Amino acid sequence: MILHKKTLKKLDKMLDEAIAGTFEAQAYDESQLSKIESKMARFLEQSHLRRAQIEGERERVRSLISDISHQTKTPLANVALYTQLLAEQDLTDEQQKLVGQISVSADKLTFLIQSLVKTSRLESGVVKIEPKPGNVYELVAAAIAECKSLAAAKGVELSVIANGGSPFALYDPRWCAEALFNILENAVKYTPENGSVTVAVTEYEMFIRIDVTDTGRGIREEDLPKVFGRFWRAAESADSPGVGVGLYLAREIITACGGYIKVRSDFGKGSVFSAFLSKGAEGYSFPLRPPFR
């Protein structure tokens, strides 16, 4: 019994050292414990090597995407400039149409590269998400300011339902504003003219929920699990601009802030994307006036 306790104590110490990264095999005899120590040492060594390989591969991908971004910046800028100069010439209707297609393609390529860079930096840890207490209405205001022109150009009504109070949550102001903008942009993109997109904020004990409700085409039930996948787009979206990373980035950013995103949809009638932001361990509630009243 005493030997059994000693063995358990030794195993417990070995596991603590393995977790701390200080484990080294010490017994070199033919005992069962020595064999366990030897196997654990090999396992940790292989795990360390594999982790180093993964980090190396991730760094190479990040470096490759960064190089692609750098190398394509000037050519894309030139394409955009020359396309604009061509559009100002006395061209036939057919030629103007072709110039317009070049411009659209250049914009798509630029957007794709920017999205790849953001995704790579986020996944590799180059970008640090730093959530801190902030007024959720200020986050909503920042995202809506970015999306107003897009909604106006399409004739989509963009509104906010302010439920009063001043809910605070933990979020990174810059990145969470981009996450919410991605959700809003997606809603506006798939909402027809004269449709509407509404943002509402609801406070719970541990979370603040931001609902983005649209009157767009909706999402098929079988596609709902795929919505936040990287580069995924529904079959009905082939005629719409985008590369399928906006919602993926939104989910990654919100998750990094300790929150999560859900979606529910009625195909043909619209969707509701709900972002839940954590209020932190203690919760936050400040008697400040929200920017929407």
GROMACS .gro file of C-alpha atoms in nm:
model
  293
    1MET     CA    1   0.000   0.000   0.000
    2ILE     CA    2   0.287   0.234   0.090
    3LEU     CA    3   0.461   0.148  -0.239
    4HIS     CA    4   0.139   0.220  -0.428
    5LYS     CA    5   0.115   0.563  -0.267
    6LYS     CA    6   0.478   0.638  -0.348
    7THR     CA    7   0.420   0.541  -0.710
    8LEU     CA    8   0.114   0.764  -0.737
    9LYS     CA    9   0.303   1.049  -0.575
   10LYS     CA   10   0.588   1.005  -0.822
   11LEU     CA   11   0.347   0.993  -1.118
   12ASP     CA   12   0.174   1.306  -0.990
   13LYS     CA   13   0.509   1.485  -0.972
   14MET     CA   14   0.597   1.367  -1.322
   15LEU     CA   15   0.273   1.508  -1.460
   16ASP     CA   16   0.329   1.841  -1.284
   17GLU     CA   17   0.678   1.862  -1.435
   18ALA     CA   18   0.542   1.768  -1.778
   19ILE     CA   19   0.283   2.046  -1.756
   20ALA     CA   20   0.548   2.294  -1.643
   21GLY     CA   21   0.785   2.181  -1.919
   22THR     CA   22   1.061   2.075  -1.677
   23PHE     CA   23   1.023   1.697  -1.693
   24GLU     CA   24   1.334   1.483  -1.732
   25ALA     CA   25   1.362   1.107  -1.698
   26GLN     CA   26   1.563   1.021  -1.388
   27ALA     CA   27   1.523   0.647  -1.325
   28TYR     CA   28   1.722   0.425  -1.558
   29ASP     CA   29   1.650   0.075  -1.431
   30GLU     CA   30   1.418  -0.203  -1.540
   31SER     CA   31   1.129  -0.099  -1.312
   32GLN     CA   32   0.784  -0.024  -1.448
   33LEU     CA   33   0.810   0.335  -1.328
   34SER     CA   34   1.134   0.380  -1.519
   35LYS     CA   35   0.966   0.257  -1.836
   36ILE     CA   36   0.683   0.506  -1.783
   37GLU     CA   37   0.933   0.788  -1.731
   38SER     CA   38   1.118   0.693  -2.049
   39LYS     CA   39   0.797   0.679  -2.255
   40MET     CA   40   0.679   1.012  -2.118
   41ALA     CA   41   1.013   1.171  -2.202
   42ARG     CA   42   0.988   1.043  -2.562
   43PHE     CA   43   0.626   1.156  -2.588
   44LEU     CA   44   0.708   1.507  -2.466
   45GLU     CA   45   1.006   1.530  -2.699
   46GLN     CA   46   0.796   1.427  -3.000
   47SER     CA   47   0.518   1.664  -2.895
   48HIS     CA   48   0.769   1.948  -2.869
   49LEU     CA   49   0.912   1.871  -3.213
   50ARG     CA   50   0.566   1.850  -3.366
   51ARG     CA   51   0.465   2.178  -3.207
   52ALA     CA   52   0.780   2.340  -3.339
   53GLN     CA   53   0.702   2.206  -3.688
   54ILE     CA   54   0.348   2.344  -3.673
   55GLU     CA   55   0.474   2.684  -3.558
   56GLY     CA   56   0.734   2.681  -3.836
   57GLU     CA   57   0.472   2.598  -4.098
   58ARG     CA   58   0.241   2.866  -3.964
   59GLU     CA   59   0.518   3.122  -3.976
   60ARG     CA   60   0.604   3.025  -4.335
   61VAL     CA   61   0.239   3.065  -4.440
   62ARG     CA   62   0.216   3.400  -4.266
   63SER     CA   63   0.539   3.514  -4.431
   64LEU     CA   64   0.421   3.393  -4.772
   65ILE     CA   65   0.090   3.579  -4.745
   66SER     CA   66   0.271   3.891  -4.624
   67ASP     CA   67   0.507   3.870  -4.925
   68ILE     CA   68   0.215   3.823  -5.163
   69SER     CA   69   0.043   4.126  -5.013
   70HIS     CA   70   0.358   4.336  -5.048
   71GLN     CA   71   0.440   4.221  -5.400
   72THR     CA   72   0.087   4.273  -5.535
   73LYS     CA   73   0.021   4.614  -5.377
   74THR     CA   74   0.191   4.819  -5.650
   75PRO     CA   75   0.059   4.618  -5.950
   76LEU     CA   76  -0.296   4.637  -5.817
   77ALA     CA   77  -0.263   5.011  -5.756
   78ASN     CA   78  -0.142   5.052  -6.116
   79VAL     CA   79  -0.434   4.845  -6.249
   80ALA     CA   80  -0.677   5.065  -6.057
   81LEU     CA   81  -0.508   5.383  -6.183
   82TYR     CA   82  -0.495   5.277  -6.547
   83THR     CA   83  -0.852   5.152  -6.532
   84GLN     CA   84  -0.964   5.493  -6.405
   85LEU     CA   85  -0.770   5.666  -6.683
   86LEU     CA   86  -0.928   5.437  -6.941
   87ALA     CA   87  -1.276   5.508  -6.806
   88GLU     CA   88  -1.217   5.881  -6.863
   89GLN     CA   89  -1.148   5.825  -7.234
   90ASP     CA   90  -1.399   5.849  -7.515
   91LEU     CA   91  -1.494   5.481  -7.530
   92THR     CA   92  -1.782   5.293  -7.679
   93ASP     CA   93  -2.047   5.145  -7.448
   94GLU     CA   94  -1.897   4.799  -7.493
   95GLN     CA   95  -1.549   4.926  -7.407
   96GLN     CA   96  -1.679   5.106  -7.098
   97LYS     CA   97  -1.844   4.783  -6.990
   98LEU     CA   98  -1.515   4.594  -7.024
   99VAL     CA   99  -1.330   4.863  -6.829
  100GLY     CA  100  -1.592   4.834  -6.557
  101GLN     CA  101  -1.536   4.459  -6.537
  102ILE     CA  102  -1.161   4.512  -6.500
  103SER     CA  103  -1.223   4.756  -6.216
  104VAL     CA  104  -1.458   4.516  -6.036
  105SER     CA  105  -1.210   4.229  -6.071
  106ALA     CA  106  -0.924   4.443  -5.936
  107ASP     CA  107  -1.135   4.544  -5.637
  108LYS     CA  108  -1.221   4.179  -5.567
  109LEU     CA  109  -0.856   4.078  -5.583
  110THR     CA  110  -0.753   4.362  -5.351
  111PHE     CA  111  -1.025   4.267  -5.103
  112LEU     CA  112  -0.924   3.900  -5.116
  113ILE     CA  113  -0.558   3.975  -5.043
  114GLN     CA  114  -0.648   4.208  -4.756
  115SER     CA  115  -0.877   3.941  -4.610
  116LEU     CA  116  -0.605   3.676  -4.640
  117VAL     CA  117  -0.358   3.900  -4.459
  118LYS     CA  118  -0.602   3.972  -4.176
  119THR     CA  119  -0.689   3.603  -4.141
  120SER     CA  120  -0.323   3.501  -4.141
  121ARG     CA  121  -0.225   3.759  -3.881
  122LEU     CA  122  -0.517   3.668  -3.658
  123GLU     CA  123  -0.453   3.293  -3.676
  124SER     CA  124  -0.076   3.322  -3.627
  125GLY     CA  125  -0.111   3.543  -3.322
  126VAL     CA  126   0.058   3.844  -3.486
  127VAL     CA  127  -0.256   4.045  -3.408
  128LYS     CA  128  -0.327   4.061  -3.037
  129ILE     CA  129  -0.693   4.091  -2.942
  130GLU     CA  130  -0.706   4.296  -2.621
  131PRO     CA  131  -1.059   4.313  -2.478
  132LYS     CA  132  -1.134   4.580  -2.219
  133PRO     CA  133  -1.453   4.726  -2.067
  134GLY     CA  134  -1.635   4.951  -2.312
  135ASN     CA  135  -1.977   5.094  -2.389
  136VAL     CA  136  -2.143   4.855  -2.635
  137TYR     CA  137  -2.339   5.139  -2.796
  138GLU     CA  138  -2.008   5.303  -2.891
  139LEU     CA  139  -1.905   4.979  -3.061
  140VAL     CA  140  -2.236   4.968  -3.248
  141ALA     CA  141  -2.202   5.335  -3.350
  142ALA     CA  142  -1.852   5.276  -3.492
  143ALA     CA  143  -1.965   4.976  -3.699
  144ILE     CA  144  -2.276   5.153  -3.830
  145ALA     CA  145  -2.075   5.461  -3.930
  146GLU     CA  146  -1.866   5.235  -4.156
  147CYS     CA  147  -2.173   5.070  -4.310
  148LYS     CA  148  -2.398   5.373  -4.365
  149SER     CA  149  -2.277   5.458  -4.715
  150LEU     CA  150  -2.312   5.098  -4.833
  151ALA     CA  151  -2.669   5.079  -4.700
  152ALA     CA  152  -2.760   5.419  -4.850
  153ALA     CA  153  -2.620   5.325  -5.191
  154LYS     CA  154  -2.839   5.015  -5.194
  155GLY     CA  155  -3.149   5.181  -5.050
  156VAL     CA  156  -3.145   4.964  -4.738
  157GLU     CA  157  -3.274   5.120  -4.416
  158LEU     CA  158  -3.016   5.083  -4.137
  159SER     CA  159  -3.146   5.149  -3.786
  160VAL     CA  160  -3.067   5.094  -3.418
  161ILE     CA  161  -3.306   4.999  -3.141
  162ALA     CA  162  -3.174   5.154  -2.818
  163ASN     CA  163  -3.322   4.988  -2.513
  164GLY     CA  164  -3.188   5.250  -2.274
  165GLY     CA  165  -2.920   5.211  -2.014
  166SER     CA  166  -2.552   5.193  -2.096
  167PRO     CA  167  -2.440   4.830  -2.121
  168PHE     CA  168  -2.067   4.766  -2.090
  169ALA     CA  169  -1.886   4.454  -2.205
  170LEU     CA  170  -1.533   4.332  -2.267
  171TYR     CA  171  -1.421   4.388  -2.628
  172ASP     CA  172  -1.134   4.513  -2.839
  173PRO     CA  173  -1.263   4.846  -2.983
  174ARG     CA  174  -1.082   4.823  -3.317
  175TRP     CA  175  -1.122   4.454  -3.396
  176CYS     CA  176  -1.472   4.409  -3.257
  177ALA     CA  177  -1.587   4.712  -3.458
  178GLU     CA  178  -1.455   4.531  -3.766
  179ALA     CA  179  -1.628   4.209  -3.659
  180LEU     CA  180  -1.962   4.386  -3.618
  181PHE     CA  181  -1.908   4.574  -3.946
  182ASN     CA  182  -1.852   4.240  -4.123
  183ILE     CA  183  -2.185   4.115  -3.989
  184LEU     CA  184  -2.362   4.438  -4.088
  185GLU     CA  185  -2.202   4.442  -4.432
  186ASN     CA  186  -2.309   4.084  -4.489
  187ALA     CA  187  -2.667   4.171  -4.385
  188VAL     CA  188  -2.682   4.474  -4.616
  189LYS     CA  189  -2.524   4.282  -4.903
  190TYR     CA  190  -2.795   4.014  -4.901
  191THR     CA  191  -3.089   4.246  -4.831
  192PRO     CA  192  -3.275   4.370  -5.139
  193GLU     CA  193  -3.351   4.735  -5.213
  194ASN     CA  194  -3.606   4.893  -4.978
  195GLY     CA  195  -3.527   4.623  -4.722
  196SER     CA  196  -3.405   4.690  -4.371
  197VAL     CA  197  -3.125   4.598  -4.131
  198THR     CA  198  -3.181   4.656  -3.760
  199VAL     CA  199  -2.934   4.645  -3.472
  200ALA     CA  200  -3.059   4.585  -3.117
  201VAL     CA  201  -2.871   4.555  -2.788
  202THR     CA  202  -2.996   4.341  -2.499
  203GLU     CA  203  -2.828   4.312  -2.158
  204TYR     CA  204  -2.810   3.988  -1.959
  205GLU     CA  205  -2.642   3.905  -1.631
  206MET     CA  206  -2.317   3.779  -1.788
  207PHE     CA  207  -2.339   3.883  -2.155
  208ILE     CA  208  -2.446   4.168  -2.380
  209ARG     CA  209  -2.624   4.047  -2.694
  210ILE     CA  210  -2.607   4.244  -3.020
  211ASP     CA  211  -2.868   4.132  -3.273
  212VAL     CA  212  -2.831   4.220  -3.641
  213THR     CA  213  -3.163   4.146  -3.811
  214ASP     CA  214  -3.212   4.172  -4.187
  215THR     CA  215  -3.496   4.120  -4.433
  216GLY     CA  216  -3.273   3.952  -4.688
  217ARG     CA  217  -3.279   3.618  -4.869
  218GLY     CA  218  -3.207   3.416  -4.556
  219ILE     CA  219  -2.999   3.100  -4.521
  220ARG     CA  220  -3.104   2.743  -4.591
  221GLU     CA  221  -3.124   2.526  -4.279
  222GLU     CA  222  -2.864   2.281  -4.408
  223ASP     CA  223  -2.622   2.569  -4.467
  224LEU     CA  224  -2.644   2.722  -4.118
  225PRO     CA  225  -2.356   2.511  -3.972
  226LYS     CA  226  -2.131   2.626  -4.259
  227VAL     CA  227  -2.196   3.001  -4.234
  228PHE     CA  228  -1.889   3.081  -4.024
  229GLY     CA  229  -1.656   2.859  -4.225
  230ARG     CA  230  -1.355   3.015  -4.391
  231PHE     CA  231  -1.412   3.091  -4.763
  232TRP     CA  232  -1.759   2.935  -4.755
  233ARG     CA  233  -2.034   3.094  -4.964
  234ALA     CA  234  -2.387   2.977  -5.035
  235ALA     CA  235  -2.477   2.872  -5.389
  236GLU     CA  236  -2.717   3.169  -5.410
  237SER     CA  237  -2.429   3.410  -5.339
  238ALA     CA  238  -2.235   3.352  -5.660
  239ASP     CA  239  -2.363   3.679  -5.807
  240SER     CA  240  -2.269   3.885  -5.498
  241PRO     CA  241  -1.928   4.037  -5.417
  242GLY     CA  242  -1.720   3.879  -5.143
  243VAL     CA  243  -1.483   3.590  -5.074
  244GLY     CA  244  -1.643   3.429  -4.769
  245VAL     CA  245  -1.412   3.538  -4.487
  246GLY     CA  246  -1.608   3.821  -4.324
  247LEU     CA  247  -1.820   3.607  -4.094
  248TYR     CA  248  -1.527   3.376  -4.024
  249LEU     CA  249  -1.319   3.672  -3.905
  250ALA     CA  250  -1.615   3.805  -3.703
  251ARG     CA  251  -1.647   3.475  -3.518
  252GLU     CA  252  -1.272   3.449  -3.450
  253ILE     CA  253  -1.256   3.804  -3.314
  254ILE     CA  254  -1.564   3.773  -3.093
  255THR     CA  255  -1.443   3.436  -2.963
  256ALA     CA  256  -1.100   3.586  -2.882
  257CYS     CA  257  -1.282   3.844  -2.668
  258GLY     CA  258  -1.453   3.571  -2.468
  259GLY     CA  259  -1.786   3.584  -2.654
  260TYR     CA  260  -1.959   3.387  -2.926
  261ILE     CA  261  -2.190   3.427  -3.229
  262LYS     CA  262  -2.514   3.251  -3.318
  263VAL     CA  263  -2.735   3.269  -3.625
  264ARG     CA  264  -3.094   3.184  -3.696
  265SER     CA  265  -3.266   3.225  -4.027
  266ASP     CA  266  -3.591   3.177  -4.215
  267PHE     CA  267  -3.495   3.111  -4.576
  268GLY     CA  268  -3.658   3.366  -4.803
  269LYS     CA  269  -3.744   3.602  -4.518
  270GLY     CA  270  -3.423   3.706  -4.346
  271SER     CA  271  -3.166   3.624  -4.079
  272VAL     CA  272  -3.061   3.727  -3.729
  273PHE     CA  273  -2.694   3.721  -3.632
  274SER     CA  274  -2.642   3.750  -3.255
  275ALA     CA  275  -2.304   3.843  -3.109
  276PHE     CA  276  -2.267   3.779  -2.736
  277LEU     CA  277  -1.998   3.982  -2.557
  278SER     CA  278  -1.887   3.887  -2.207
  279LYS     CA  279  -1.934   4.137  -1.923
  280GLY     CA  280  -1.638   3.983  -1.742
  281ALA     CA  281  -1.615   3.801  -1.412
  282GLU     CA  282  -1.763   4.089  -1.214
  283GLY     CA  283  -1.996   4.226  -1.478
  284TYR     CA  284  -2.010   4.591  -1.582
  285SER     CA  285  -2.294   4.841  -1.566
  286PHE     CA  286  -2.237   5.215  -1.577
  287PRO     CA  287  -2.504   5.490  -1.568
  288LEU     CA  288  -2.388   5.663  -1.886
  289ARG     CA  289  -2.606   5.789  -2.169
  290PRO     CA  290  -2.581   5.573  -2.485
  291PRO     CA  291  -2.518   5.753  -2.816
  292PHE     CA  292  -2.857   5.637  -2.956
  293ARG     CA  293  -3.177   5.786  -2.810
   0.00000   0.00000   0.00000
